[in-house]
Coordinates of N, CA and C in Angstrom, one line a residue:
X1 N 0.8 -1.2 0.0 CA 0.0 0.0 0.0 C 0.9 1.3 0.0
X2 N 0.4 2.2 -0.7 CA 1.0 3.5 -0.8 C 0.6 4.4 0.4
X3 N 1.5 5.1 1.1 CA 1.1 5.9 2.2 C 1.1 7.4 1.8
X4 N 1.3 7.7 0.6 CA 1.2 9.1 0.1 C 2.1 10.1 0.7
X5 N 3.4 9.8 0.9 CA 4.4 10.7 1.5 C 5.5 10.9 0.5
X6 N 5.2 11.1 -0.8 CA 6.2 11.1 -1.8 C 7.2 12.3 -1.7
X7 N 6.8 13.3 -1.0 CA 7.7 14.5 -0.8 C 8.3 14.6 0.6
X8 N 8.1 13.6 1.4 CA 8.6 13.6 2.8 C 10.1 13.6 2.8
X9 N 10.7 14.6 3.5 CA 12.2 14.6 3.6 C 12.7 14.3 5.0
X10 N 11.8 14.5 6.0 CA 12.2 14.2 7.4 C 11.1 13.5 8.1
X11 N 11.4 12.6 9.0 CA 10.4 11.9 9.8 C 11.0 11.7 11.2
X12 N 10.4 12.5 12.1 CA 10.9 12.5 13.5 C 9.8 12.2 14.5
X13 N 9.9 11.0 15.2 CA 8.9 10.6 16.1 C 9.6 10.2 17.4
X14 N 10.7 10.8 17.8 CA 11.4 10.4 19.0 C 10.6 10.6 20.2
X15 N 10.9 9.7 21.2 CA 10.3 9.8 22.6 C 8.8 10.0 22.6
X16 N 8.1 9.1 21.9 CA 6.7 9.1 21.9 C 6.0 7.9 22.4
X17 N 6.8 6.9 22.9 CA 6.2 5.7 23.5 C 5.4 4.9 22.4
X18 N 5.9 5.0 21.1 CA 5.3 4.3 20.0 C 5.5 2.8 20.1
X19 N 4.4 2.1 19.8 CA 4.5 0.6 19.8 C 4.1 0.1 18.4
X20 N 4.8 -0.9 18.0 CA 4.5 -1.5 16.6 C 5.8 -1.6 15.8
X21 N 5.6 -1.8 14.5 CA 6.8 -2.1 13.7 C 7.0 -0.8 12.8
X22 N 8.2 -0.8 12.1 CA 8.5 0.2 11.2 C 7.8 -0.1 9.9
X23 N 7.0 0.8 9.3 CA 6.3 0.5 8.1 C 7.3 0.6 6.9
X24 N 7.4 -0.5 6.1 CA 8.3 -0.5 4.9 C 8.0 0.6 4.0
X25 N 6.7 1.0 3.9 CA 6.3 2.0 2.9 C 6.9 3.4 3.2
X26 N 7.3 3.6 4.4 CA 7.9 4.9 4.8 C 9.2 5.1 4.1
X27 N 9.9 4.0 3.9 CA 11.3 4.1 3.2 C 11.2 3.9 1.7
X28 N 10.1 3.8 1.1 CA 10.0 3.9 -0.3 C 9.9 5.3 -0.8
X29 N 9.9 6.2 0.1 CA 9.9 7.7 -0.3 C 11.3 8.0 -0.6
X30 N 11.6 8.3 -1.9 CA 13.0 8.5 -2.3 C 13.5 9.9 -1.9
X31 N 12.7 10.7 -1.3 CA 13.1 12.1 -0.9 C 13.5 12.1 0.6
X32 N 13.3 10.9 1.3 CA 13.6 10.9 2.7 C 15.0 11.1 3.0
X33 N 15.4 12.1 3.8 CA 16.8 12.4 4.2 C 17.1 12.1 5.6
X34 N 16.1 12.1 6.5 CA 16.3 11.9 7.9 C 15.2 11.1 8.5
X35 N 15.6 10.1 9.3 CA 14.6 9.3 10.1 C 15.1 9.3 11.5
X36 N 14.2 9.7 12.5 CA 14.6 9.7 13.9 C 13.4 9.1 14.7
X37 N 13.6 7.8 15.1 CA 12.6 7.1 15.8 C 13.1 6.6 17.1
X38 N 14.0 7.3 17.7 CA 14.7 6.9 18.9 C 13.7 7.0 20.1
X39 N 14.0 6.2 21.1 CA 13.4 6.1 22.4 C 11.9 5.9 22.3
X40 N 11.5 4.8 21.7 CA 10.1 4.3 21.6 C 10.1 2.9 22.0
X41 N 9.1 2.2 21.7 CA 9.0 0.7 21.9 C 8.7 0.0 20.6
X42 N 9.4 0.5 19.6 CA 9.2 -0.2 18.2 C 9.8 -1.6 18.3
X43 N 9.2 -2.5 17.6 CA 9.7 -3.9 17.6 C 9.7 -4.4 16.2
X44 N 10.1 -5.7 16.0 CA 10.2 -6.3 14.7 C 11.6 -5.9 14.1
X45 N 11.7 -5.9 12.8 CA 13.0 -5.7 12.1 C 12.9 -4.3 11.4
X46 N 14.1 -3.9 11.0 CA 14.2 -2.7 10.1 C 13.9 -3.3 8.7
X47 N 12.9 -2.7 8.0 CA 12.6 -3.2 6.6 C 13.7 -3.0 5.6
X48 N 13.9 -4.0 4.8 CA 15.0 -3.9 3.8 C 14.7 -2.7 2.8
X49 N 13.5 -2.2 2.7 CA 13.1 -1.1 1.9 C 13.9 0.2 2.3
X50 N 14.5 0.2 3.4 CA 15.3 1.3 3.8 C 16.4 1.6 2.8
X51 N 16.8 0.6 2.0 CA 17.8 0.8 1.0 C 17.3 1.6 -0.2
X52 N 16.0 1.8 -0.3 CA 15.4 2.6 -1.4 C 15.5 4.1 -1.1
X53 N 15.8 4.4 0.1 CA 15.9 5.9 0.5 C 17.4 6.3 0.2
X54 N 17.7 6.5 -1.0 CA 19.1 6.7 -1.4 C 19.7 8.0 -0.9
X55 N 18.8 9.0 -0.6 CA 19.3 10.3 -0.1 C 19.3 10.3 1.4
X56 N 19.0 9.2 2.1 CA 19.0 9.2 3.6 C 20.3 9.5 4.1
X57 N 20.4 10.6 4.9 CA 21.7 10.9 5.5 C 21.8 10.7 7.0
X58 N 20.6 10.5 7.6 CA 20.5 10.3 9.1 C 19.5 9.3 9.4
X59 N 19.9 8.3 10.2 CA 19.0 7.2 10.7 C 19.3 6.9 12.1
X60 N 18.3 7.2 13.0 CA 18.5 7.1 14.4 C 17.4 6.3 15.0
X61 N 17.7 5.0 15.5 CA 16.6 4.2 16.0 C 17.0 3.7 17.4
X62 N 17.8 4.5 18.1 CA 18.3 4.2 19.5 C 17.2 3.9 20.4
X63 N 17.4 2.9 21.3 CA 16.6 2.6 22.4 C 15.1 2.2 22.0
X64 N 15.0 1.1 21.3 CA 13.8 0.5 21.0 C 13.8 -1.0 21.3
X65 N 13.0 -1.8 20.7 CA 13.0 -3.2 20.9 C 13.1 -4.0 19.6
X66 N 13.9 -3.4 18.7 CA 14.1 -4.0 17.4 C 15.0 -5.2 17.4
X67 N 14.7 -6.2 16.6 CA 15.5 -7.5 16.5 C 15.9 -7.8 15.1
X68 N 16.5 -8.9 15.0 CA 17.0 -9.4 13.7 C 18.3 -8.8 13.3
X69 N 18.6 -8.9 12.0 CA 19.9 -8.3 11.5 C 19.6 -6.9 11.0
X70 N 20.7 -6.1 10.9 CA 20.6 -4.8 10.3 C 20.8 -5.0 8.8
X71 N 19.8 -4.5 8.1 CA 19.8 -4.8 6.6 C 21.1 -4.4 5.9
X72 N 21.5 -5.3 5.0 CA 22.8 -5.1 4.3 C 22.7 -3.9 3.4
X73 N 21.5 -3.5 3.1 CA 21.3 -2.3 2.2 C 22.0 -1.1 2.7
X74 N 22.2 -1.0 4.0 CA 22.9 0.2 4.6 C 24.3 0.3 4.0
X75 N 24.9 -0.8 3.7 CA 26.3 -0.7 3.1 C 26.4 0.1 1.9
X76 N 25.3 0.2 1.1 CA 25.4 0.9 -0.2 C 24.8 2.3 -0.2
X77 N 24.4 2.8 1.0 CA 23.8 4.1 1.1 C 24.8 5.1 1.3
X78 N 25.2 5.7 0.2 CA 26.4 6.6 0.1 C 26.2 8.0 0.7
X79 N 24.9 8.3 1.0 CA 24.6 9.7 1.6 C 24.6 9.6 3.1
X80 N 24.7 8.5 3.7 CA 24.7 8.4 5.2 C 25.8 9.2 5.9
X81 N 25.4 10.0 6.8 CA 26.4 10.7 7.7 C 26.3 10.3 9.1
X82 N 25.1 9.9 9.6 CA 24.9 9.5 10.9 C 24.0 8.3 11.0
X83 N 24.4 7.2 11.7 CA 23.5 6.1 11.8 C 23.7 5.5 13.2
X84 N 22.6 5.4 13.9 CA 22.6 5.0 15.3 C 21.6 3.8 15.5
X85 N 22.1 2.7 15.9 CA 21.3 1.5 16.2 C 21.4 1.1 17.7
X86 N 22.0 1.9 18.5 CA 22.2 1.6 19.9 C 21.0 1.1 20.7
X87 N 21.3 0.2 21.6 CA 20.3 -0.2 22.6 C 19.0 -0.8 22.0
X88 N 19.2 -1.8 21.2 CA 18.2 -2.7 20.6 C 18.6 -4.1 20.9
X89 N 18.0 -5.0 20.1 CA 18.4 -6.4 20.2 C 18.9 -7.0 18.8
X90 N 19.6 -6.2 18.1 CA 20.1 -6.6 16.8 C 21.1 -7.7 17.0
X91 N 21.2 -8.7 16.0 CA 22.2 -9.7 16.0 C 22.8 -9.8 14.6
X92 N 23.7 -10.7 14.5 CA 24.4 -10.8 13.2 C 25.5 -9.8 13.1
X93 N 26.0 -9.5 11.9 CA 27.1 -8.6 11.7 C 26.6 -7.2 11.2
X94 N 27.4 -6.3 11.4 CA 27.1 -4.9 10.9 C 27.4 -5.0 9.4
X95 N 26.5 -4.3 8.6 CA 26.8 -4.2 7.1 C 28.2 -3.5 6.9
X96 N 28.9 -3.8 5.9 CA 30.2 -3.1 5.6 C 29.9 -1.8 5.0
X97 N 29.6 -0.8 5.9 CA 29.3 0.6 5.4 C 30.3 1.1 4.5
X98 N 29.8 1.8 3.4 CA 30.7 2.3 2.4 C 30.4 3.7 2.0
X99 N 29.8 4.5 3.0 CA 29.5 5.8 2.7 C 30.7 6.7 3.0
X100 N 31.1 7.5 2.0 CA 32.3 8.4 2.2 C 31.9 9.5 3.1
X101 N 30.7 9.7 3.4 CA 30.2 10.8 4.3 C 30.0 10.4 5.7
X102 N 30.0 9.1 6.0 CA 29.6 8.6 7.4 C 30.6 9.2 8.4
X103 N 30.0 10.0 9.3 CA 30.8 10.6 10.4 C 30.5 10.0 11.8
X104 N 29.3 9.4 12.0 CA 29.0 8.8 13.3 C 28.3 7.5 13.1
X105 N 28.9 6.5 13.7 CA 28.3 5.1 13.7 C 28.1 4.6 15.1
X106 N 26.9 4.4 15.5 CA 26.6 3.9 16.8 C 25.8 2.6 16.8
X107 N 26.3 1.5 17.5 CA 25.6 0.3 17.5 C 25.8 -0.4 18.8
X108 N 26.1 0.4 19.9 CA 26.4 -0.3 21.2 C 25.1 -0.9 21.8
X109 N 25.4 -1.8 22.7 CA 24.3 -2.5 23.5 C 23.4 -3.2 22.6
X110 N 23.9 -4.1 21.8 CA 23.1 -5.0 21.0 C 23.7 -6.4 21.2
X111 N 23.5 -7.3 20.2 CA 24.1 -8.6 20.3 C 24.8 -8.9 19.0
X112 N 25.4 -7.9 18.5 CA 26.1 -8.0 17.2 C 27.4 -8.7 17.3
X113 N 27.8 -9.3 16.2 CA 29.1 -10.1 16.2 C 29.8 -9.9 14.8
X114 N 30.9 -10.6 14.6 CA 31.6 -10.6 13.4 C 32.7 -9.5 13.4
X115 N 33.2 -9.3 12.2 CA 34.3 -8.4 12.0 C 33.9 -6.9 11.8
X116 N 34.7 -6.0 12.2 CA 34.4 -4.6 11.9 C 35.6 -4.0 11.1
X117 N 36.2 -4.8 10.2 CA 37.4 -4.4 9.4 C 37.0 -3.3 8.5
X118 N 35.8 -3.1 8.1 CA 35.4 -2.1 7.1 C 35.6 -0.7 7.6
X119 N 35.8 -0.5 8.9 CA 35.9 0.9 9.4 C 37.1 1.6 8.9
X120 N 38.1 0.9 8.5 CA 39.3 1.5 7.9 C 39.0 2.2 6.6
X121 N 37.9 1.9 6.0 CA 37.5 2.5 4.7 C 36.7 3.8 4.9
X122 N 36.3 4.1 6.1 CA 35.4 5.2 6.4 C 36.2 6.5 6.7
X123 N 36.6 7.2 5.6 CA 37.5 8.3 5.7 C 36.9 9.5 6.5
X124 N 35.6 9.6 6.6 CA 35.0 10.8 7.3 C 34.6 10.4 8.7
X125 N 34.8 9.2 9.2 CA 34.3 8.8 10.5 C 35.0 9.6 11.6
X126 N 34.2 10.2 12.4 CA 34.7 11.0 13.5 C 34.5 10.3 14.9
X127 N 33.3 9.6 15.0 CA 33.0 8.9 16.2 C 32.3 7.6 16.0
X128 N 32.7 6.6 16.7 CA 32.1 5.3 16.6 C 31.9 4.7 18.0
X129 N 30.7 4.1 18.2 CA 30.4 3.5 19.5 C 29.8 2.2 19.3
X130 N 30.6 1.1 19.6 CA 30.2 -0.3 19.3 C 30.3 -1.1 20.6
X131 N 30.4 -0.6 21.8 CA 30.6 -1.3 23.0 C 29.4 -2.3 23.3
X132 N 29.7 -3.2 24.2 CA 28.7 -4.2 24.6 C 28.0 -5.0 23.5
X133 N 28.9 -5.6 22.7 CA 28.5 -6.5 21.6 C 29.4 -7.7 21.6
X134 N 29.5 -8.4 20.6 CA 30.4 -9.6 20.5 C 31.3 -9.5 19.3
X135 N 31.9 -8.4 18.9 CA 32.7 -8.3 17.8 C 34.0 -9.0 17.9
X136 N 34.6 -9.3 16.8 CA 35.9 -10.0 16.8 C 36.8 -9.3 15.8
X137 N 38.1 -9.6 15.8 CA 39.0 -9.1 14.8 C 39.5 -7.7 15.0

């Protein structure tokens, strides 16, 4: 279903005690530049449709109840500058981010594992927070 937000550039619903899942349709809006859904009770997974938001430069989903893996589509989102997955229940590995603009990466307090070798390729990275996970290498 179409949700009629074809010109939406920012979506901010932080600290609202929202319950439910992230609607995949939200991320089919090609004009979306910022998503801020931190400090709610969102559950389920991040929809893979997030990869359709090619101009997305900010994604903050801190402190929710999200599970599953972080979609690999994030690796190819070259406009990303800030991405925060902190304090959820994500498992698996982090996508090999490839954004030349990525300045802040946060994924602490999850159940993530695997290698983080890709960080050497992030030339604009200023701050990274990955504590309380199961990373190796």
